[in-house]
Amino acid sequence: MDLPIETNRLQLTELTLADLTAYEKLISIPEIAAGAGFNLVSNQQMLGAVAKRQIATPNSFGIRIHDRLIGAILLYEQVGFDHQPDPANLELSYFLHPDLWHQGIMSEALTKLIEELAVNPTIETLNAEVFSDNQASKGVLKKVGFQVKTTLIDPLVGKEKTIYQLALQ
């Protein structure tokens, strides 16, 4: 995939260690921390380690407006039935600075990324989990074409999650 990926308003780039400080600030924002589970990390040093690991993961994209990191989209290989990473089925995670919510930015970023991923014949599905009470995030997923697959109770926080899937092939 050729980066950066651009729209009229934003740019998707690879996340690098140069983004670490800005990334840590984003995941420390209470609304982002609660939605993505970062609030379960007990101290700043551990949060920094999580941030470094996420940035170093392939397919970690920064969402930028005017070169400012405002959010991220992370894709992880799901674990298959053979207990091995499955590069055909990816788990999607994303977050955006709360000051920019409800402006269509995440829908725009995901739509553009999905267009790029759809030309890769090896990627079959994208899956995403969202807390069932997060109506805005559920709306984003529906808007970009995801379908509800199931619901479950998250074992770490005891809250209901909705699982969404998007078939690319």
mmCIF file of C-alpha atoms in Angstrom:
data_model
loop_
_atom_site.group_PDB
_atom_site.id
_atom_site.type_symbol
_atom_site.label_atom_id
_atom_site.label_comp_id
_atom_site.label_asym_id
_atom_site.label_seq_id
_atom_site.Cartn_x
_atom_site.Cartn_y
_atom_site.Cartn_z
ATOM 1 C CA MET A 1 0.000 0.000 0.000
ATOM 2 C CA ASP A 2 1.372 3.383 -0.963
ATOM 3 C CA LEU A 3 1.465 5.951 1.819
ATOM 4 C CA PRO A 4 0.489 8.623 2.497
ATOM 5 C CA ILE A 5 -3.155 8.099 1.628
ATOM 6 C CA GLU A 6 -4.832 11.475 1.192
ATOM 7 C CA THR A 7 -8.329 12.892 1.117
ATOM 8 C CA ASN A 8 -9.368 16.529 0.828
ATOM 9 C CA ARG A 9 -9.102 17.004 4.600
ATOM 10 C CA LEU A 10 -6.669 14.457 5.939
ATOM 11 C CA GLN A 11 -3.704 12.214 5.445
ATOM 12 C CA LEU A 12 -3.119 8.615 6.563
ATOM 13 C CA THR A 13 0.534 7.872 7.231
ATOM 14 C CA GLU A 14 2.569 5.146 8.834
ATOM 15 C CA LEU A 15 2.978 5.662 12.571
ATOM 16 C CA THR A 16 6.613 5.881 13.662
ATOM 17 C CA LEU A 17 8.466 6.397 16.927
ATOM 18 C CA ALA A 18 8.613 10.101 16.017
ATOM 19 C CA ASP A 19 4.851 10.074 16.764
ATOM 20 C CA LEU A 20 5.263 8.565 20.247
ATOM 21 C CA THR A 21 4.738 11.731 22.308
ATOM 22 C CA ALA A 22 1.675 12.828 20.330
ATOM 23 C CA TYR A 23 0.314 9.273 20.375
ATOM 24 C CA GLU A 24 0.721 8.981 24.152
ATOM 25 C CA LYS A 25 -1.113 12.293 24.600
ATOM 26 C CA LEU A 26 -3.990 11.019 22.468
ATOM 27 C CA ILE A 27 -4.380 7.699 24.282
ATOM 28 C CA SER A 28 -4.231 9.520 27.628
ATOM 29 C CA ILE A 29 -7.369 11.542 26.817
ATOM 30 C CA PRO A 30 -10.082 10.057 29.086
ATOM 31 C CA GLU A 31 -12.655 9.525 26.311
ATOM 32 C CA ILE A 32 -10.115 7.682 24.141
ATOM 33 C CA ALA A 33 -8.680 5.751 27.081
ATOM 34 C CA ALA A 34 -12.124 4.491 28.139
ATOM 35 C CA GLY A 35 -13.236 3.556 24.624
ATOM 36 C CA ALA A 36 -10.042 1.722 23.707
ATOM 37 C CA GLY A 37 -9.295 0.155 27.073
ATOM 38 C CA PHE A 38 -6.226 2.265 27.801
ATOM 39 C CA ASN A 39 -7.809 3.195 31.129
ATOM 40 C CA LEU A 40 -7.062 -0.372 32.240
ATOM 41 C CA VAL A 41 -3.316 0.361 32.034
ATOM 42 C CA SER A 42 -2.231 1.206 35.550
ATOM 43 C CA ASN A 43 0.614 3.682 35.061
ATOM 44 C CA GLN A 44 2.221 6.037 32.560
ATOM 45 C CA GLN A 45 5.265 3.804 32.025
ATOM 46 C CA MET A 46 3.046 0.881 31.043
ATOM 47 C CA LEU A 47 0.979 3.176 28.801
ATOM 48 C CA GLY A 48 4.194 4.243 27.067
ATOM 49 C CA ALA A 49 5.108 0.595 26.473
ATOM 50 C CA VAL A 50 1.663 -0.068 24.984
ATOM 51 C CA ALA A 51 2.036 2.991 22.745
ATOM 52 C CA LYS A 52 5.462 1.873 21.504
ATOM 53 C CA ARG A 53 4.171 -1.610 20.740
ATOM 54 C CA GLN A 54 1.164 -0.264 18.827
ATOM 55 C CA ILE A 55 3.276 2.173 16.821
ATOM 56 C CA ALA A 56 5.773 -0.582 15.945
ATOM 57 C CA THR A 57 3.029 -2.920 14.707
ATOM 58 C CA PRO A 58 2.756 -3.120 10.912
ATOM 59 C CA ASN A 59 -0.430 -1.547 9.562
ATOM 60 C CA SER A 60 -0.585 1.180 12.215
ATOM 61 C CA PHE A 61 -1.730 4.383 10.566
ATOM 62 C CA GLY A 62 -1.740 7.927 11.857
ATOM 63 C CA ILE A 63 -4.598 10.233 10.904
ATOM 64 C CA ARG A 64 -3.276 13.735 10.326
ATOM 65 C CA ILE A 65 -4.646 17.139 9.509
ATOM 66 C CA HIS A 66 -1.987 19.681 8.561
ATOM 67 C CA ASP A 67 0.733 17.271 9.815
ATOM 68 C CA ARG A 68 -0.877 17.103 13.304
ATOM 69 C CA LEU A 69 -1.592 13.596 14.597
ATOM 70 C CA ILE A 70 -5.296 13.566 15.484
ATOM 71 C CA GLY A 71 -6.041 9.853 15.598
ATOM 72 C CA ALA A 72 -5.036 6.389 14.522
ATOM 73 C CA ILE A 73 -6.253 3.293 12.735
ATOM 74 C CA LEU A 74 -4.656 0.002 13.733
ATOM 75 C CA LEU A 75 -4.997 -3.313 11.923
ATOM 76 C CA TYR A 76 -4.004 -6.578 13.587
ATOM 77 C CA GLU A 77 -3.952 -10.088 12.189
ATOM 78 C CA GLN A 78 -6.590 -12.137 13.951
ATOM 79 C CA VAL A 79 -5.634 -15.458 15.468
ATOM 80 C CA GLY A 80 -7.033 -18.315 13.407
ATOM 81 C CA PHE A 81 -8.388 -21.702 14.469
ATOM 82 C CA ASP A 82 -4.847 -23.058 14.230
ATOM 83 C CA HIS A 83 -3.759 -20.487 16.863
ATOM 84 C CA GLN A 84 -1.593 -18.715 14.264
ATOM 85 C CA PRO A 85 -1.932 -15.139 12.940
ATOM 86 C CA ASP A 86 -4.358 -15.019 10.030
ATOM 87 C CA PRO A 87 -3.318 -12.288 7.564
ATOM 88 C CA ALA A 88 -6.569 -12.736 5.597
ATOM 89 C CA ASN A 89 -8.727 -11.585 8.515
ATOM 90 C CA LEU A 90 -7.796 -8.353 10.248
ATOM 91 C CA GLU A 91 -9.020 -6.736 13.458
ATOM 92 C CA LEU A 92 -9.675 -3.000 13.143
ATOM 93 C CA SER A 93 -9.179 -0.545 15.974
ATOM 94 C CA TYR A 94 -9.393 3.236 15.715
ATOM 95 C CA PHE A 95 -9.634 6.432 17.710
ATOM 96 C CA LEU A 96 -9.852 10.151 17.081
ATOM 97 C CA HIS A 97 -9.295 13.227 19.223
ATOM 98 C CA PRO A 98 -12.683 14.053 20.849
ATOM 99 C CA ASP A 99 -12.531 17.675 19.646
ATOM 100 C CA LEU A 100 -12.940 16.276 16.116
ATOM 101 C CA TRP A 101 -15.773 13.817 16.746
ATOM 102 C CA HIS A 102 -19.014 14.108 14.726
ATOM 103 C CA GLN A 103 -17.331 15.769 11.738
ATOM 104 C CA GLY A 104 -17.105 12.708 9.471
ATOM 105 C CA ILE A 105 -13.321 12.503 9.804
ATOM 106 C CA MET A 106 -13.152 8.876 10.922
ATOM 107 C CA SER A 107 -15.668 7.789 8.270
ATOM 108 C CA GLU A 108 -13.572 9.580 5.668
ATOM 109 C CA ALA A 109 -10.327 7.983 6.871
ATOM 110 C CA LEU A 110 -11.808 4.470 7.093
ATOM 111 C CA THR A 111 -13.506 4.726 3.695
ATOM 112 C CA LYS A 112 -10.230 5.657 2.048
ATOM 113 C CA LEU A 113 -8.266 2.947 3.877
ATOM 114 C CA ILE A 114 -10.893 0.302 3.026
ATOM 115 C CA GLU A 115 -10.647 1.296 -0.658
ATOM 116 C CA GLU A 116 -6.895 0.664 -0.495
ATOM 117 C CA LEU A 117 -7.275 -2.633 1.389
ATOM 118 C CA ALA A 118 -9.949 -3.910 -1.004
ATOM 119 C CA VAL A 119 -7.430 -4.132 -3.868
ATOM 120 C CA ASN A 120 -5.300 -6.558 -1.823
ATOM 121 C CA PRO A 121 -6.608 -10.032 -2.748
ATOM 122 C CA THR A 122 -5.137 -11.620 0.389
ATOM 123 C CA ILE A 123 -7.299 -9.633 2.844
ATOM 124 C CA GLU A 124 -10.759 -11.175 3.133
ATOM 125 C CA THR A 125 -12.399 -9.480 6.124
ATOM 126 C CA LEU A 126 -12.085 -6.658 8.599
ATOM 127 C CA ASN A 127 -13.573 -7.129 12.061
ATOM 128 C CA ALA A 128 -14.192 -4.485 14.708
ATOM 129 C CA GLU A 129 -15.426 -4.525 18.301
ATOM 130 C CA VAL A 130 -17.237 -1.587 19.848
ATOM 131 C CA PHE A 131 -18.942 -1.149 23.189
ATOM 132 C CA SER A 132 -22.646 -1.494 22.451
ATOM 133 C CA ASP A 133 -23.461 1.843 24.084
ATOM 134 C CA ASN A 134 -21.040 3.713 21.758
ATOM 135 C CA GLN A 135 -23.632 4.849 19.216
ATOM 136 C CA ALA A 136 -21.237 7.151 17.333
ATOM 137 C CA SER A 137 -18.665 4.428 16.692
ATOM 138 C CA LYS A 138 -21.383 1.972 15.701
ATOM 139 C CA GLY A 139 -22.642 4.597 13.247
ATOM 140 C CA VAL A 140 -19.183 4.989 11.729
ATOM 141 C CA LEU A 141 -18.849 1.250 11.169
ATOM 142 C CA LYS A 142 -22.305 0.999 9.575
ATOM 143 C CA LYS A 143 -21.597 4.030 7.386
ATOM 144 C CA VAL A 144 -18.464 2.439 5.920
ATOM 145 C CA GLY A 145 -20.200 -0.876 5.229
ATOM 146 C CA PHE A 146 -19.685 -3.096 8.277
ATOM 147 C CA GLN A 147 -22.439 -5.509 9.323
ATOM 148 C CA VAL A 148 -23.261 -6.711 12.829
ATOM 149 C CA LYS A 149 -21.863 -10.196 13.383
ATOM 150 C CA THR A 150 -22.665 -10.819 17.083
ATOM 151 C CA THR A 151 -22.658 -9.337 20.567
ATOM 152 C CA LEU A 152 -20.758 -10.518 23.627
ATOM 153 C CA ILE A 153 -19.764 -9.421 27.099
ATOM 154 C CA ASP A 154 -16.191 -8.145 27.299
ATOM 155 C CA PRO A 155 -14.569 -10.288 29.992
ATOM 156 C CA LEU A 156 -12.209 -7.537 31.171
ATOM 157 C CA VAL A 157 -14.748 -4.778 31.779
ATOM 158 C CA GLY A 158 -18.024 -6.696 31.930
ATOM 159 C CA LYS A 159 -19.708 -4.513 29.278
ATOM 160 C CA GLU A 160 -21.565 -5.602 26.164
ATOM 161 C CA LYS A 161 -19.679 -5.283 22.875
ATOM 162 C CA THR A 162 -20.981 -5.518 19.343
ATOM 163 C CA ILE A 163 -18.773 -7.305 16.807
ATOM 164 C CA TYR A 164 -18.876 -5.990 13.250
ATOM 165 C CA GLN A 165 -17.478 -7.474 10.047
ATOM 166 C CA LEU A 166 -16.783 -6.166 6.562
ATOM 167 C CA ALA A 167 -16.118 -8.621 3.729
ATOM 168 C CA LEU A 168 -13.548 -7.246 1.303
ATOM 169 C CA GLN A 169 -13.486 -10.151 -1.157
#
